[in-house]
Amino acid sequence: MTDSPFPVELIRSAPKAELHVHLEGSVGAETLLALAAAHGVEPPAQTVEGIHNWYSFRDFPDFLERYFFVCRLLKRKEDFQRIAYDYLRTAHRQGAVHVEFHISSSYHTQEVGLDWSVVLEGAVAGCEQAEKACGISSLLIPDLSPHLGSASAHATLDVVLAQLHPRVVALGMGGPSDRWWDEDFASAFDRARAAGLRTVCHAGEHGPAKEVRHAIENFGAERIQHGIAAMDDPAVVDLLLARAIPCDVCPASNFALKAVDDLASHPLPQMVEAGLTVTLGSDDPPLFHTDLLNEYRIAWEHGQLREPVLLKMAEHSITESFATPEAKKRWLAVDFTQPNWEI
Ligand code: ADE
Ligand code: ZN
């Protein structure tokens, strides 16, 4: 821990993109209770404080169980619209100019049986509403769930590709990697690329560095979500460097899910030191009792990273995003020392 105060206003005022946040993981306690009431579902606790306490996890499987409980509370277009809009307003207050939402598309369409159009139209409506209200830009990344198998991945792609929307910019994947090794997910990423989507993948979060290599070499991932285990294998670090692939790192998530023992031992400073391109994200912010600015605060307080490094990560979040070159240029040109700059 450092005693010097985190320069919160400087970091808030710097234009930032958030490239690693799950739409369903943005559901706060109040919204969870409202969704449960609307759908006649017994919530896991009756009060906001109770839900806050329920947002704590023994390990990754325990987290996924609760995360999927939250997913199952999202049933209507208006549910997805509401959470997308709410999160974008929150992110905008923290100086985000652009957000790329991961959406658990396999879970909604294959496990729950929701129409993808419900999810997509709701999320798009929330993005449009927020853009009108405050100018924030946003894109969508449907995620495959590899624990459901490769047939389910292709079935997910069938519905995603049948209804491509300009805001759907990439295909992603998140969740346990157990089935990566004996099943073919590469062909799903190939199909996505053939349809014009970019490709990203969670890797090296709970699993070893070889996940990062596999995500790059087999899935063609252009960005890695987390990637912290790469630091255990210099050859994988070299691969990330050689291909200029960024890692979208979420320290509070890694601590909450026990991927690291404590924040002081999080490898973020070593990743920066190794020359990796790093962006910061909040992953599932209310579930991990964090937000985008808090991730920068952690980098300052526990990683001892200072203003130039934090501002460089903010800049990387913009340059590595899938926004248009024109939008990136506009955001990077902002003089954020001027109060009340507008996007
Ligand atoms: N889905 C939501 N949060 C996730 C995480 N931290 N890792 C993998 N998949 C996720
Ligand atoms: Zn994630």
Coordinates of C-alpha atoms and ligand atoms in Angstrom, one line a residue:
M1 CA 0.0 0.0 0.0
T2 CA 1.1 3.5 -0.7
D3 CA 0.2 6.6 1.4
S4 CA 0.3 9.0 -1.5
P5 CA -3.3 9.9 -2.5
F6 CA -4.7 8.4 -5.7
P7 CA -5.1 11.3 -8.2
V8 CA -8.8 10.4 -8.7
E9 CA -9.8 13.6 -10.5
L10 CA -6.9 13.3 -13.0
I11 CA -7.8 9.7 -13.8
R12 CA -11.5 10.4 -13.9
S13 CA -11.0 13.3 -16.4
A14 CA -8.8 11.2 -18.7
P15 CA -10.9 9.7 -21.6
K16 CA -11.0 6.0 -21.1
A17 CA -12.5 2.9 -22.7
E18 CA -13.6 -0.1 -20.8
L19 CA -12.9 -3.2 -22.8
H20 CA -13.5 -5.9 -20.2
V21 CA -16.9 -5.7 -18.5
H22 CA -19.8 -8.2 -18.6
L23 CA -23.2 -6.8 -19.1
E24 CA -24.8 -9.3 -16.8
G25 CA -22.0 -8.7 -14.2
S26 CA -23.0 -5.1 -14.0
V27 CA -26.3 -5.9 -12.1
G28 CA -26.1 -4.1 -8.8
A29 CA -28.0 -5.2 -5.7
E30 CA -31.0 -2.9 -6.1
T31 CA -31.4 -4.0 -9.7
L32 CA -31.1 -7.6 -8.7
L33 CA -33.9 -7.2 -6.2
A34 CA -36.1 -5.3 -8.7
L35 CA -35.6 -8.0 -11.4
A36 CA -36.4 -10.8 -8.9
A37 CA -39.6 -9.0 -7.9
A38 CA -40.6 -8.4 -11.5
H39 CA -40.1 -12.0 -12.4
G40 CA -41.5 -13.6 -9.2
V41 CA -38.2 -15.2 -8.4
E42 CA -37.1 -15.6 -4.8
P43 CA -33.9 -13.5 -4.4
P44 CA -30.9 -14.9 -2.6
A45 CA -31.3 -12.2 0.1
Q46 CA -34.1 -9.7 0.9
T47 CA -32.1 -6.6 1.3
V48 CA -29.4 -4.6 -0.6
E49 CA -27.0 -5.4 2.1
G50 CA -27.9 -9.0 1.9
I51 CA -27.2 -9.1 -1.8
H52 CA -23.9 -7.2 -1.3
N53 CA -22.9 -10.0 1.1
W54 CA -24.1 -12.7 -1.3
Y55 CA -21.7 -11.1 -3.9
S56 CA -18.8 -12.9 -2.3
F57 CA -17.2 -16.1 -3.7
R58 CA -15.3 -19.1 -2.5
D59 CA -13.8 -19.7 -5.9
F60 CA -14.5 -19.5 -9.6
P61 CA -17.1 -22.2 -9.8
D62 CA -19.0 -20.6 -6.8
F63 CA -18.8 -17.3 -8.7
L64 CA -20.2 -18.8 -11.9
E65 CA -23.1 -20.3 -10.1
R66 CA -24.1 -16.9 -8.7
Y67 CA -23.3 -15.1 -12.0
F68 CA -25.6 -17.5 -13.8
F69 CA -28.3 -16.9 -11.2
V70 CA -28.1 -13.2 -12.2
C71 CA -28.2 -14.1 -15.9
R72 CA -31.4 -16.0 -15.3
L73 CA -33.1 -12.9 -13.9
L74 CA -32.7 -11.2 -17.3
K75 CA -35.7 -12.3 -19.4
R76 CA -37.2 -9.3 -21.2
K77 CA -35.8 -6.8 -23.7
E78 CA -36.4 -4.1 -21.1
D79 CA -34.2 -5.9 -18.6
F80 CA -31.2 -5.9 -20.9
Q81 CA -32.0 -2.3 -21.9
R82 CA -32.1 -1.2 -18.3
I83 CA -28.8 -2.7 -17.2
A84 CA -26.9 -1.6 -20.3
Y85 CA -28.2 2.0 -19.9
D86 CA -27.5 2.1 -16.1
Y87 CA -24.0 0.8 -16.5
L88 CA -23.1 3.1 -19.3
R89 CA -24.3 6.1 -17.3
T90 CA -22.1 4.9 -14.4
A91 CA -19.1 4.4 -16.6
H92 CA -19.5 7.8 -18.2
R93 CA -19.4 9.4 -14.7
Q94 CA -16.0 7.9 -14.3
G95 CA -14.7 9.3 -17.6
A96 CA -15.4 6.4 -19.9
V97 CA -16.1 7.5 -23.4
H98 CA -16.5 3.9 -24.8
V99 CA -17.5 0.5 -23.4
E100 CA -17.4 -2.9 -24.9
F101 CA -19.8 -5.2 -23.2
H102 CA -19.3 -8.9 -23.1
I103 CA -22.6 -10.7 -23.1
S104 CA -23.0 -14.4 -22.1
S105 CA -24.8 -15.3 -25.4
S106 CA -24.3 -19.0 -25.1
Y107 CA -25.9 -19.1 -21.6
H108 CA -28.9 -17.0 -22.6
T109 CA -29.6 -18.8 -25.9
Q110 CA -28.6 -22.4 -25.2
E111 CA -29.1 -22.8 -21.4
V112 CA -32.0 -20.6 -20.7
G113 CA -33.6 -20.7 -24.2
L114 CA -34.0 -16.9 -24.6
D115 CA -34.3 -15.6 -28.1
W116 CA -31.1 -13.8 -29.1
S117 CA -33.2 -11.0 -30.5
V118 CA -34.5 -10.2 -26.9
V119 CA -30.9 -9.9 -25.6
L120 CA -29.6 -8.1 -28.6
E121 CA -32.5 -5.6 -29.1
G122 CA -32.5 -4.9 -25.3
A123 CA -28.8 -4.3 -25.1
V124 CA -28.8 -2.2 -28.3
A125 CA -31.7 -0.1 -27.0
G126 CA -29.8 0.6 -23.7
C127 CA -26.6 1.5 -25.7
E128 CA -28.6 3.9 -27.9
Q129 CA -30.4 5.5 -24.9
A130 CA -27.1 6.1 -23.1
E131 CA -25.5 7.5 -26.3
K132 CA -28.4 10.0 -26.6
A133 CA -28.2 10.9 -23.0
C134 CA -24.5 11.5 -22.5
G135 CA -22.7 10.7 -25.8
I136 CA -21.0 7.5 -24.6
S137 CA -20.1 5.0 -27.3
S138 CA -20.6 1.3 -26.8
L139 CA -20.2 -2.0 -28.6
L140 CA -21.2 -5.6 -27.9
I141 CA -19.1 -8.8 -27.7
P142 CA -21.2 -12.0 -27.5
D143 CA -19.3 -14.6 -25.4
L144 CA -19.3 -18.3 -25.9
S145 CA -19.4 -20.5 -22.8
P146 CA -16.9 -23.4 -23.5
H147 CA -18.2 -25.5 -20.6
L148 CA -21.4 -26.0 -22.7
G149 CA -19.3 -27.6 -25.5
S150 CA -18.4 -26.8 -29.1
A151 CA -21.8 -27.8 -30.5
S152 CA -23.4 -25.2 -28.3
A153 CA -20.8 -22.7 -29.4
H154 CA -21.8 -23.2 -33.0
A155 CA -25.5 -23.1 -32.2
T156 CA -24.8 -19.8 -30.4
L157 CA -23.0 -18.5 -33.4
D158 CA -25.9 -19.5 -35.7
V159 CA -28.2 -17.1 -33.9
V160 CA -25.6 -14.4 -33.4
L161 CA -24.5 -14.4 -37.0
A162 CA -28.1 -14.6 -38.3
Q163 CA -28.9 -11.2 -36.6
L164 CA -25.6 -9.3 -36.9
H165 CA -26.0 -5.7 -35.7
P166 CA -23.4 -2.9 -36.3
R167 CA -22.8 -2.8 -32.5
V168 CA -21.9 -6.5 -32.4
V169 CA -18.2 -6.1 -33.2
A170 CA -16.4 -9.2 -31.9
L171 CA -16.9 -12.8 -30.6
G172 CA -15.5 -13.6 -27.2
M173 CA -15.3 -16.6 -24.8
G174 CA -15.3 -16.8 -21.0
G175 CA -15.6 -19.4 -18.4
P176 CA -13.8 -22.7 -17.5
S177 CA -11.4 -23.9 -20.1
D178 CA -11.6 -27.6 -19.3
R179 CA -13.1 -28.5 -22.7
W180 CA -10.7 -26.3 -24.7
W181 CA -8.3 -29.1 -25.1
D182 CA -10.4 -31.9 -26.6
E183 CA -13.0 -30.0 -28.4
D184 CA -12.9 -27.8 -31.5
F185 CA -13.7 -24.1 -30.6
A186 CA -11.2 -22.8 -33.2
S187 CA -13.8 -23.4 -36.0
A188 CA -16.3 -21.1 -34.1
F189 CA -13.8 -18.3 -34.1
D190 CA -13.0 -18.9 -37.8
R191 CA -16.7 -18.6 -38.6
A192 CA -16.9 -15.4 -36.6
R193 CA -13.9 -13.9 -38.5
A194 CA -15.4 -15.0 -41.8
A195 CA -18.5 -13.1 -40.9
G196 CA -16.5 -9.9 -40.3
L197 CA -16.2 -10.1 -36.4
R198 CA -13.1 -9.5 -34.4
T199 CA -12.1 -12.1 -31.9
V200 CA -11.1 -11.9 -28.2
C201 CA -10.9 -14.5 -25.4
H202 CA -10.6 -14.9 -21.7
A203 CA -7.4 -16.8 -20.9
G204 CA -4.8 -17.1 -18.2
E205 CA -7.2 -16.0 -15.4
H206 CA -7.4 -19.2 -13.3
G207 CA -5.7 -21.5 -15.7
P208 CA -2.0 -21.6 -16.8
A209 CA -0.1 -19.5 -19.3
K210 CA -0.7 -22.2 -22.1
E211 CA -4.3 -20.9 -22.2
V212 CA -3.0 -17.6 -23.4
R213 CA -0.9 -19.3 -26.1
H214 CA -3.9 -21.4 -27.2
A215 CA -6.3 -18.5 -27.3
I216 CA -3.8 -16.6 -29.6
E217 CA -2.6 -19.5 -31.8
N218 CA -5.8 -21.6 -32.0
F219 CA -8.6 -19.1 -31.5
G220 CA -6.9 -16.1 -33.1
A221 CA -7.7 -13.9 -30.1
E222 CA -6.7 -10.2 -30.8
R223 CA -7.1 -9.2 -27.1
I224 CA -6.9 -11.4 -24.0
Q225 CA -9.2 -10.9 -21.1
H226 CA -7.0 -11.2 -17.9
G227 CA -3.9 -13.0 -19.2
I228 CA -2.2 -12.7 -15.8
A229 CA -0.9 -16.2 -15.9
A230 CA 1.2 -15.2 -19.0
M231 CA 3.7 -13.9 -16.5
D232 CA 4.6 -17.4 -15.5
D233 CA 6.0 -18.2 -18.9
P234 CA 8.4 -15.8 -20.6
A235 CA 7.7 -17.5 -24.0
V236 CA 4.1 -16.5 -23.7
V237 CA 5.0 -13.0 -22.7
D238 CA 7.2 -12.9 -25.8
L239 CA 4.3 -14.1 -27.9
L240 CA 2.0 -11.3 -26.6
L241 CA 4.7 -8.8 -27.3
A242 CA 5.5 -10.2 -30.8
R243 CA 1.9 -10.0 -31.8
A244 CA 1.2 -6.8 -29.9
I245 CA -1.8 -8.4 -28.2
P246 CA -3.2 -6.4 -25.2
C247 CA -4.4 -7.9 -22.0
D248 CA -7.6 -6.4 -20.4
V249 CA -6.8 -6.9 -16.8
C250 CA -9.2 -6.7 -13.8
P251 CA -7.3 -6.8 -10.5
A252 CA -10.3 -6.6 -8.2
S253 CA -11.9 -9.5 -10.0
N254 CA -8.7 -11.6 -9.7
F255 CA -8.5 -10.9 -6.0
A256 CA -12.3 -11.6 -5.4
L257 CA -12.0 -14.9 -7.3
K258 CA -8.7 -15.9 -5.6
A259 CA -6.7 -15.9 -8.8
V260 CA -4.2 -13.9 -6.7
D261 CA -3.6 -14.1 -2.9
D262 CA -3.7 -10.4 -2.4
L263 CA -3.7 -7.2 -4.4
A264 CA -0.1 -6.5 -3.6
S265 CA 1.0 -9.7 -5.3
H266 CA -1.1 -9.0 -8.5
P267 CA 1.2 -9.2 -11.5
L268 CA 0.0 -6.0 -13.1
P269 CA 3.2 -4.1 -12.4
Q270 CA 5.3 -6.9 -13.8
M271 CA 3.1 -7.0 -16.9
V272 CA 3.6 -3.3 -17.4
E273 CA 7.3 -3.7 -16.7
A274 CA 7.6 -6.4 -19.3
G275 CA 6.2 -4.0 -21.9
L276 CA 2.8 -5.6 -22.4
T277 CA 0.0 -3.5 -23.5
V278 CA -2.4 -3.5 -20.6
T279 CA -5.9 -2.0 -20.2
L280 CA -7.9 -2.0 -17.0
G281 CA -11.5 -3.2 -16.7
S282 CA -13.9 -4.0 -13.8
D283 CA -15.2 -7.4 -15.2
D284 CA -18.3 -7.7 -13.0
P285 CA -18.1 -4.5 -11.0
P286 CA -20.8 -4.8 -8.3
L287 CA -20.1 -8.5 -7.8
F288 CA -16.5 -7.6 -7.0
H289 CA -17.3 -4.4 -5.1
T290 CA -15.4 -2.4 -7.6
D291 CA -15.7 0.1 -10.5
L292 CA -13.5 1.3 -13.3
L293 CA -11.9 4.1 -11.3
N294 CA -11.2 1.7 -8.5
E295 CA -9.2 -0.5 -10.8
Y296 CA -6.9 2.5 -11.5
R297 CA -6.9 3.1 -7.7
I298 CA -5.7 -0.4 -7.1
A299 CA -3.0 0.0 -9.7
W300 CA -1.8 3.1 -7.9
E301 CA -2.2 1.9 -4.3
H302 CA -1.1 -1.7 -4.6
G303 CA 0.8 -1.8 -7.8
Q304 CA 2.7 1.5 -7.1
L305 CA 2.0 2.6 -10.7
R306 CA 2.1 6.3 -11.1
E307 CA 0.3 8.9 -13.3
P308 CA 2.2 8.4 -16.6
V309 CA 1.6 4.6 -16.4
L310 CA -2.1 5.0 -15.5
L311 CA -2.6 7.6 -18.3
K312 CA -0.8 5.2 -20.7
M313 CA -3.2 2.4 -19.7
A314 CA -6.2 4.8 -20.3
E315 CA -4.7 5.7 -23.7
H316 CA -4.2 2.0 -24.5
S317 CA -7.8 1.3 -23.7
I318 CA -8.8 3.7 -26.5
T319 CA -6.2 2.6 -29.0
E320 CA -6.9 -1.1 -28.5
S321 CA -10.7 -0.8 -28.6
F322 CA -12.8 -1.8 -31.6
A323 CA -14.1 1.8 -32.0
T324 CA -13.6 3.5 -35.4
P325 CA -10.3 5.2 -36.1
E326 CA -12.2 8.6 -36.2
A327 CA -13.7 8.1 -32.8
K328 CA -10.3 7.0 -31.3
K329 CA -8.7 10.1 -32.8
R330 CA -11.3 12.4 -31.3
W331 CA -11.0 10.8 -27.8
L332 CA -7.2 10.9 -27.9
A333 CA -7.3 14.6 -28.9
V334 CA -9.3 15.7 -25.8
D335 CA -7.5 18.2 -23.6
F336 CA -8.7 16.7 -20.4
T337 CA -7.0 19.4 -18.3
Q338 CA -10.0 21.5 -19.4
P339 CA -12.9 21.1 -17.1
N340 CA -16.2 19.7 -18.5
W341 CA -14.8 18.5 -21.8
E342 CA -17.5 16.8 -23.9
I343 CA -17.1 13.6 -25.9
Ligands
ADE1 N1 -17.9 -14.3 -17.0 C1 -18.1 -13.3 -16.2 N2 -17.1 -13.0 -15.5 C2 -16.1 -13.8 -15.9 C3 -14.7 -14.0 -15.5 N3 -14.2 -13.3 -14.5 N4 -14.0 -15.0 -16.1 C4 -14.6 -15.7 -17.1 N5 -15.9 -15.6 -17.4 C5 -16.6 -14.6 -16.8
ZN2 ZN -14.4 -11.3 -17.8

